Tab-separated table of C-alpha atoms in Angstrom:
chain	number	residue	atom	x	y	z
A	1	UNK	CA	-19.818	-5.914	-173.252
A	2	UNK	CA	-18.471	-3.911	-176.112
A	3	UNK	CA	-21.998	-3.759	-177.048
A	4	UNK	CA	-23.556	-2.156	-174.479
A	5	UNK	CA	-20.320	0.277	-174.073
A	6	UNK	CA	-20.801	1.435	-177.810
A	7	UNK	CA	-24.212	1.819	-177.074
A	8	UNK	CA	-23.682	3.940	-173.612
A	9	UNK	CA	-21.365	6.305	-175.512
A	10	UNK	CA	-23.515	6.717	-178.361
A	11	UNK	CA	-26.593	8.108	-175.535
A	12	UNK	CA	-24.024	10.455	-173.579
A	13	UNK	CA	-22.915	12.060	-176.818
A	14	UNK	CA	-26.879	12.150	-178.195
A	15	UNK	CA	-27.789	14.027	-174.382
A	16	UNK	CA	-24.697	16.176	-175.199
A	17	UNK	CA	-25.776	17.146	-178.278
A	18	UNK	CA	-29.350	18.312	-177.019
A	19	UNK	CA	-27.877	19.806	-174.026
A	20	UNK	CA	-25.617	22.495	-176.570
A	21	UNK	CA	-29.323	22.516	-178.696
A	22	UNK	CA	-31.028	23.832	-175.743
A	23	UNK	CA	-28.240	26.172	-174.793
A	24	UNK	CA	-28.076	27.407	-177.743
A	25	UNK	CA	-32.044	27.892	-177.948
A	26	UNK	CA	-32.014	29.722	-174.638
A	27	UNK	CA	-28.922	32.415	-175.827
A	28	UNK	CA	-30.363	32.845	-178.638
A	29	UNK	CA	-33.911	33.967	-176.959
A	30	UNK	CA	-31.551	36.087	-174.356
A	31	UNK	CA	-29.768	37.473	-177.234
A	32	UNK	CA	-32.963	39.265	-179.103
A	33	UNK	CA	-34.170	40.786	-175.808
A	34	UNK	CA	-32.905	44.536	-175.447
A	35	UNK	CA	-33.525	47.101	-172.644
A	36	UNK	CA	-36.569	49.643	-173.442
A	37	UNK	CA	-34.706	53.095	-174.994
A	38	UNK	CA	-36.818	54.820	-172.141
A	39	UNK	CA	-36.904	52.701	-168.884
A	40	UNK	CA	-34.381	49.955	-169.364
A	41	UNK	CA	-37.018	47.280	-169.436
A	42	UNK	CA	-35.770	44.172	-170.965
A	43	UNK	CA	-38.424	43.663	-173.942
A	44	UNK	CA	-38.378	42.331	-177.102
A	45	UNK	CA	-37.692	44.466	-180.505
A	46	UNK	CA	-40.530	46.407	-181.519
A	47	UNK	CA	-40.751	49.509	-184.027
A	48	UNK	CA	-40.033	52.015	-181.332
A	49	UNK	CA	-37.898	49.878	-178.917
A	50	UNK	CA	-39.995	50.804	-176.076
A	51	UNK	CA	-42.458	48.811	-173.808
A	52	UNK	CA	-45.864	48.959	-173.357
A	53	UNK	CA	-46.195	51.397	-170.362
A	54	UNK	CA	-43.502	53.390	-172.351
A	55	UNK	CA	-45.763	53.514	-175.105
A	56	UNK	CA	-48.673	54.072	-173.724
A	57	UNK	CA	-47.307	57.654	-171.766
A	58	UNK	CA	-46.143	58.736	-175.259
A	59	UNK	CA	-49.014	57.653	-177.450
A	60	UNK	CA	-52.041	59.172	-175.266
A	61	UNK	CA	-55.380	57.848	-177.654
A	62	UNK	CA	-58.261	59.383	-175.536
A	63	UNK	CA	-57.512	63.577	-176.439
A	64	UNK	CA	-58.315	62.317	-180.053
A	65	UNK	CA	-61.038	59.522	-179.426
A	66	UNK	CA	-62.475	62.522	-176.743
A	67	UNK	CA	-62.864	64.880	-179.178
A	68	UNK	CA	-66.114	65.551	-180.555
A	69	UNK	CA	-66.920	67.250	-184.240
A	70	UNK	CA	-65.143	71.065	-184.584
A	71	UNK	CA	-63.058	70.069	-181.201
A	72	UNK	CA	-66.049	70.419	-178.962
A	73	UNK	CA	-66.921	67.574	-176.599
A	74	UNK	CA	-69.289	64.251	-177.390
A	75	UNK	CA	-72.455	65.269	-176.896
A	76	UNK	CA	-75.733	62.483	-177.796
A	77	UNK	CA	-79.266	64.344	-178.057
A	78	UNK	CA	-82.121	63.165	-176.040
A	79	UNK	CA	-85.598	64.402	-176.032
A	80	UNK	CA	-86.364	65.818	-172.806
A	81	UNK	CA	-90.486	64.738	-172.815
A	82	UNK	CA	-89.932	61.626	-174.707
A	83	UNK	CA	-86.632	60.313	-174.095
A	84	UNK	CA	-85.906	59.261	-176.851
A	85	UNK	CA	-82.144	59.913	-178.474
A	86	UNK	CA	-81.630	61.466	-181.859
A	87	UNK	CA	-80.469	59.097	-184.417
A	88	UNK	CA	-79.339	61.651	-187.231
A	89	UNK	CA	-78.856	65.245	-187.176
A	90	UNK	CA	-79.304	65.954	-191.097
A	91	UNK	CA	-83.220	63.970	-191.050
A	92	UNK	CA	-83.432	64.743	-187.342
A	93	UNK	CA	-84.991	61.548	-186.571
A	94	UNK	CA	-85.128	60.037	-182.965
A	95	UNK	CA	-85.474	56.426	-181.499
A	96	UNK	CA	-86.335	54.997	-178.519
A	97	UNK	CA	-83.033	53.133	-177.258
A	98	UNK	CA	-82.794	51.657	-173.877
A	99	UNK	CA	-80.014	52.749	-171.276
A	100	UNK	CA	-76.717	50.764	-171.789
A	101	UNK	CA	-78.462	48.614	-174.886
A	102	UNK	CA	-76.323	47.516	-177.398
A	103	UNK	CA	-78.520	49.573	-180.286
A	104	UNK	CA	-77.498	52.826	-178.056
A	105	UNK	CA	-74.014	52.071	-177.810
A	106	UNK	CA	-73.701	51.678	-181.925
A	107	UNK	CA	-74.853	54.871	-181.985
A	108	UNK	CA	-72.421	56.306	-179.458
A	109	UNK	CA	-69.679	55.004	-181.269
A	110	UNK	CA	-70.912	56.226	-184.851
A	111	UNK	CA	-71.133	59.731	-182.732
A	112	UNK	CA	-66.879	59.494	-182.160
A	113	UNK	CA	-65.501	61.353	-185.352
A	114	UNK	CA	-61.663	59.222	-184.687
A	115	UNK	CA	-63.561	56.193	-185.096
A	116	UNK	CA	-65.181	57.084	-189.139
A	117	UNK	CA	-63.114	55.927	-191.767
A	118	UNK	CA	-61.080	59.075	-193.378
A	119	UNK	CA	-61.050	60.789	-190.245
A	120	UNK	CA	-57.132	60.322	-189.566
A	121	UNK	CA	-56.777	62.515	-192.826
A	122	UNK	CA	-59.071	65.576	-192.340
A	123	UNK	CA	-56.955	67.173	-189.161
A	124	UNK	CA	-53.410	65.777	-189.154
A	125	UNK	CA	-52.259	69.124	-186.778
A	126	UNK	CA	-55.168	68.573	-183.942
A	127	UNK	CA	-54.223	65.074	-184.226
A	128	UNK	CA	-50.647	65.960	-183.133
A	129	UNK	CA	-51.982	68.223	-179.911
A	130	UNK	CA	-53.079	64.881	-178.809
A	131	UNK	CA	-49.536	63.645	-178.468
A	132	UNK	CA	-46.482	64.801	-176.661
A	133	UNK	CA	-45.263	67.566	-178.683
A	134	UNK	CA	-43.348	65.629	-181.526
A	135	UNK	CA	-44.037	65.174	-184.872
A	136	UNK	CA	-46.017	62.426	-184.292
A	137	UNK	CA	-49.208	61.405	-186.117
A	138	UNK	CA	-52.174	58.974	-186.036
A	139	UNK	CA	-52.207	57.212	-189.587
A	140	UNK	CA	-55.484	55.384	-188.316
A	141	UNK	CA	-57.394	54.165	-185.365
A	142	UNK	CA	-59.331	50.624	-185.394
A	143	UNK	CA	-62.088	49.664	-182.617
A	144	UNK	CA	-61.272	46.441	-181.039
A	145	UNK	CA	-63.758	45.817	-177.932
A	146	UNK	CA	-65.885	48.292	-176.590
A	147	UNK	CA	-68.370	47.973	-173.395
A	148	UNK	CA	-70.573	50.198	-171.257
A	149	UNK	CA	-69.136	51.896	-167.767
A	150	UNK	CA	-72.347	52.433	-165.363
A	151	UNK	CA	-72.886	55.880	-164.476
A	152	UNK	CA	-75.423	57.350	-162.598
A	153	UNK	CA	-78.515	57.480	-164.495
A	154	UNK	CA	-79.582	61.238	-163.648
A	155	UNK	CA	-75.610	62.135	-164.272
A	156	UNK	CA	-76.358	62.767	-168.116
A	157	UNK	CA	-73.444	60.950	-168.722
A	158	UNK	CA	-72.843	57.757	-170.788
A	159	UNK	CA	-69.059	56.395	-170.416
A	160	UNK	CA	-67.720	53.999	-172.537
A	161	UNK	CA	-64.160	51.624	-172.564
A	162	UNK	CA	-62.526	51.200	-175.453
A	163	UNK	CA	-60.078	49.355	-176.723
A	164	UNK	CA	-58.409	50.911	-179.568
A	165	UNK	CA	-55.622	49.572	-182.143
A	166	UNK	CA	-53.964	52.577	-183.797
A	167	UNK	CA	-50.566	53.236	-186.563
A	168	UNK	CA	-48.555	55.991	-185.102
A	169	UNK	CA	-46.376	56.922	-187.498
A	170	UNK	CA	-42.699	57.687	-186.129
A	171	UNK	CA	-40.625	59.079	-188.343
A	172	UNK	CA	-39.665	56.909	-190.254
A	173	UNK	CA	-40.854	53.960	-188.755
A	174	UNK	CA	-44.809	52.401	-188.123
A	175	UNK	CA	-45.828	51.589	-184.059
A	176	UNK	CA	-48.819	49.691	-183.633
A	177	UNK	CA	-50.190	50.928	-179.706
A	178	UNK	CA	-53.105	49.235	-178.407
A	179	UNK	CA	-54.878	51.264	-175.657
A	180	UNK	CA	-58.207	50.737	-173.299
A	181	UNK	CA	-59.226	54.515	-173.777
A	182	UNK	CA	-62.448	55.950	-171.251
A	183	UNK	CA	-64.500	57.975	-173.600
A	184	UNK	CA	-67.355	59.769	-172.317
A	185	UNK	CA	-70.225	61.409	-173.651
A	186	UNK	CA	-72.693	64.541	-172.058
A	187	UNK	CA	-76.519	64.139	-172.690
A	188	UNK	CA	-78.006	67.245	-173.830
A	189	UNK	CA	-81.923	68.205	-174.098
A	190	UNK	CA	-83.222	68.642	-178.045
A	191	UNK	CA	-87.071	68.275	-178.551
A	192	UNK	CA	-87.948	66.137	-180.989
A	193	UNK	CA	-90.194	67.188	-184.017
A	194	UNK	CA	-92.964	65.345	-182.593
A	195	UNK	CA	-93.223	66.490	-179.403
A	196	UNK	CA	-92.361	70.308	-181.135
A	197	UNK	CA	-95.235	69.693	-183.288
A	198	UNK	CA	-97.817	68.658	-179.914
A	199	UNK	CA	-96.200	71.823	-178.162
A	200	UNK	CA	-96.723	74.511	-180.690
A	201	UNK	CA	-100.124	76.226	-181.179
A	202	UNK	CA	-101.431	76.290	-185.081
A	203	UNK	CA	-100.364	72.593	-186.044
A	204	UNK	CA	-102.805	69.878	-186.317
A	205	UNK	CA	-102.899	66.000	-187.247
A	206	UNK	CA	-105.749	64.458	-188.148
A	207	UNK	CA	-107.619	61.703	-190.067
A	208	UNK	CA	-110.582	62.583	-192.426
A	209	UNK	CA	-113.277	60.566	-193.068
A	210	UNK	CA	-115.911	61.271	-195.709
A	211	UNK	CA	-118.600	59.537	-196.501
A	212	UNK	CA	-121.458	59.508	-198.905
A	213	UNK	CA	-125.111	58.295	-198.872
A	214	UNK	CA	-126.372	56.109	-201.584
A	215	UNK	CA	-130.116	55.513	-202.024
A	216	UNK	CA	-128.823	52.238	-203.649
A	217	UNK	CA	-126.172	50.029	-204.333
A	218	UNK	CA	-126.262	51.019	-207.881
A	219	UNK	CA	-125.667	54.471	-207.735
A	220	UNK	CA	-122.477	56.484	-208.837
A	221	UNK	CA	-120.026	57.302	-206.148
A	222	UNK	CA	-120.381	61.351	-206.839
A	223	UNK	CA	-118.441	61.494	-203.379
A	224	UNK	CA	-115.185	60.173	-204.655
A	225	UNK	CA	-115.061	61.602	-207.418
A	226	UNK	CA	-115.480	65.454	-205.868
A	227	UNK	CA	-113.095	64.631	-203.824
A	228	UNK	CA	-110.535	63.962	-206.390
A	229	UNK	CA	-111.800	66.746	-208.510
A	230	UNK	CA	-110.694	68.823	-205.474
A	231	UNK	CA	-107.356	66.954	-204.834
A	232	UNK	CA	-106.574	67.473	-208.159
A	233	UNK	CA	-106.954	71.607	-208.010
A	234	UNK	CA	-105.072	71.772	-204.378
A	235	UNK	CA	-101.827	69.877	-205.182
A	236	UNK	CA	-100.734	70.920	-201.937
A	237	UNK	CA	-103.321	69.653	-199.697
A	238	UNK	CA	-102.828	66.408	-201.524
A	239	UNK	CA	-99.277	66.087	-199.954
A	240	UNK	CA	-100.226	65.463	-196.663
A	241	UNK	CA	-102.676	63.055	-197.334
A	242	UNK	CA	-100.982	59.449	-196.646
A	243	UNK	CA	-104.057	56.537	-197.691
A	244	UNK	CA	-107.486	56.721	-199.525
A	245	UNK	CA	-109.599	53.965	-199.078
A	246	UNK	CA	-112.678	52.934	-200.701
């Protein structure tokens, strides 16, 4: 009987024990919650001691991710006869990319100066318009997901949701926001130097075939080699000429 006592002692002071664990546990989670400096919302500690919505009213990511090169808005080029979008604007080269394709949206995003590495650094003041008026700044803006938004196909609109990871540097702390931005972009009309090139009088493109008749199979090939005698004197003209064959 003193057995079983000892024993029945020993469990009440073992459940007692993990009954002040657990209390313990849960104060101590209760403890490192505080109210949101802004709303009173009971969050946990972050770098700015504000919650998400809080956050995300300060912190507004689309004026920056909206903003297109020189402050003008995003604008993609499409070729108005063949429809196809313009890939580079240095070698003005166009492709044919299908509407909401993932090879068109890669070149949307490559299109959103925020998004290029370095940008954060070039315009630090227009990066502060963006915000509230504080001294606020980006240090850096990441792409996490990104995914089409259907627009009406004769709009000449594309819109796009991303979901952006960015540093905002608060003096002299580090916030991390994480925002689902709407970005959208206008389609504009450029003709492409192909269809320039069938639309303007005084170009040509053409393939040239000479040929030359032999009385027999042993004869020289005097054909071939006037014509590279007269390659040879009109450097230019031998420029544009892609393939010889024989």
């Amino acid at each position: 009987n003193h057995t079983v006592d000892n024993n029945k002692m020993a469990d009440s002071y073992i459940h007692q024990d993990e009954a002040e664990i657990i209390g313990s546990a849960t104060s101590s989670m209760r403890a490192i919650q505080i109210p949101c400096c802004l709303c009173g919302t009971m969050i946990h500690p972050n770098a700015a001691n504000q919650c998400g919505s809080c956050l995300a009213q300060q912190f507004d990511l689309k004026t920056i991710l909206q903003r297109g090169p020189g402050g003008s808005d995003l604008i993609i080029h499409q070729c108005r006869q063949c429809r196809r979008y313009e890939r580079s604007e240095n070698v003005k080269q166009f492709a044919d990319y299908q509407l909401e394709s993932p090879e068109l949206l890669a070149l949307c995003l490559k299109r959103i100066p925020a998004l290029q590495p370095g940008s954060h650094k070039q315009s630090g003041a227009s990066q502060i318009d963006g915000m509230m008026q504080n001294r606020n700044a980006v240090e850096s803006i990441h792409l996490a997901d990104a995914m089409w938004v259907w627009t009406e196909p004769n709009s000449m609109r594309l819109k796009i949701r991303l979901t952006v990871r960015a540093n905002v540097i608060e003096s002299p702390r580090t916030v991390t926001v994480q925002q689902r931005v709407l970005v959208e972009f206008r389609v504009a009309f450029k003709q492409c130097p192909d269809c320039n090139r069938e639309y303007t009088n005084r170009t040509w493109q053409a393939i040239v075939q000479v040929r030359q008749k032999r009385a027999t199979s042993d004869a020289p090939r005097k054909g071939l080699i006037m014509l590279e005698m007269a390659l040879a004197k009109n450097a230019h003209i031998r420029r544009h000429i892609i393939r010889m064959q024989t």
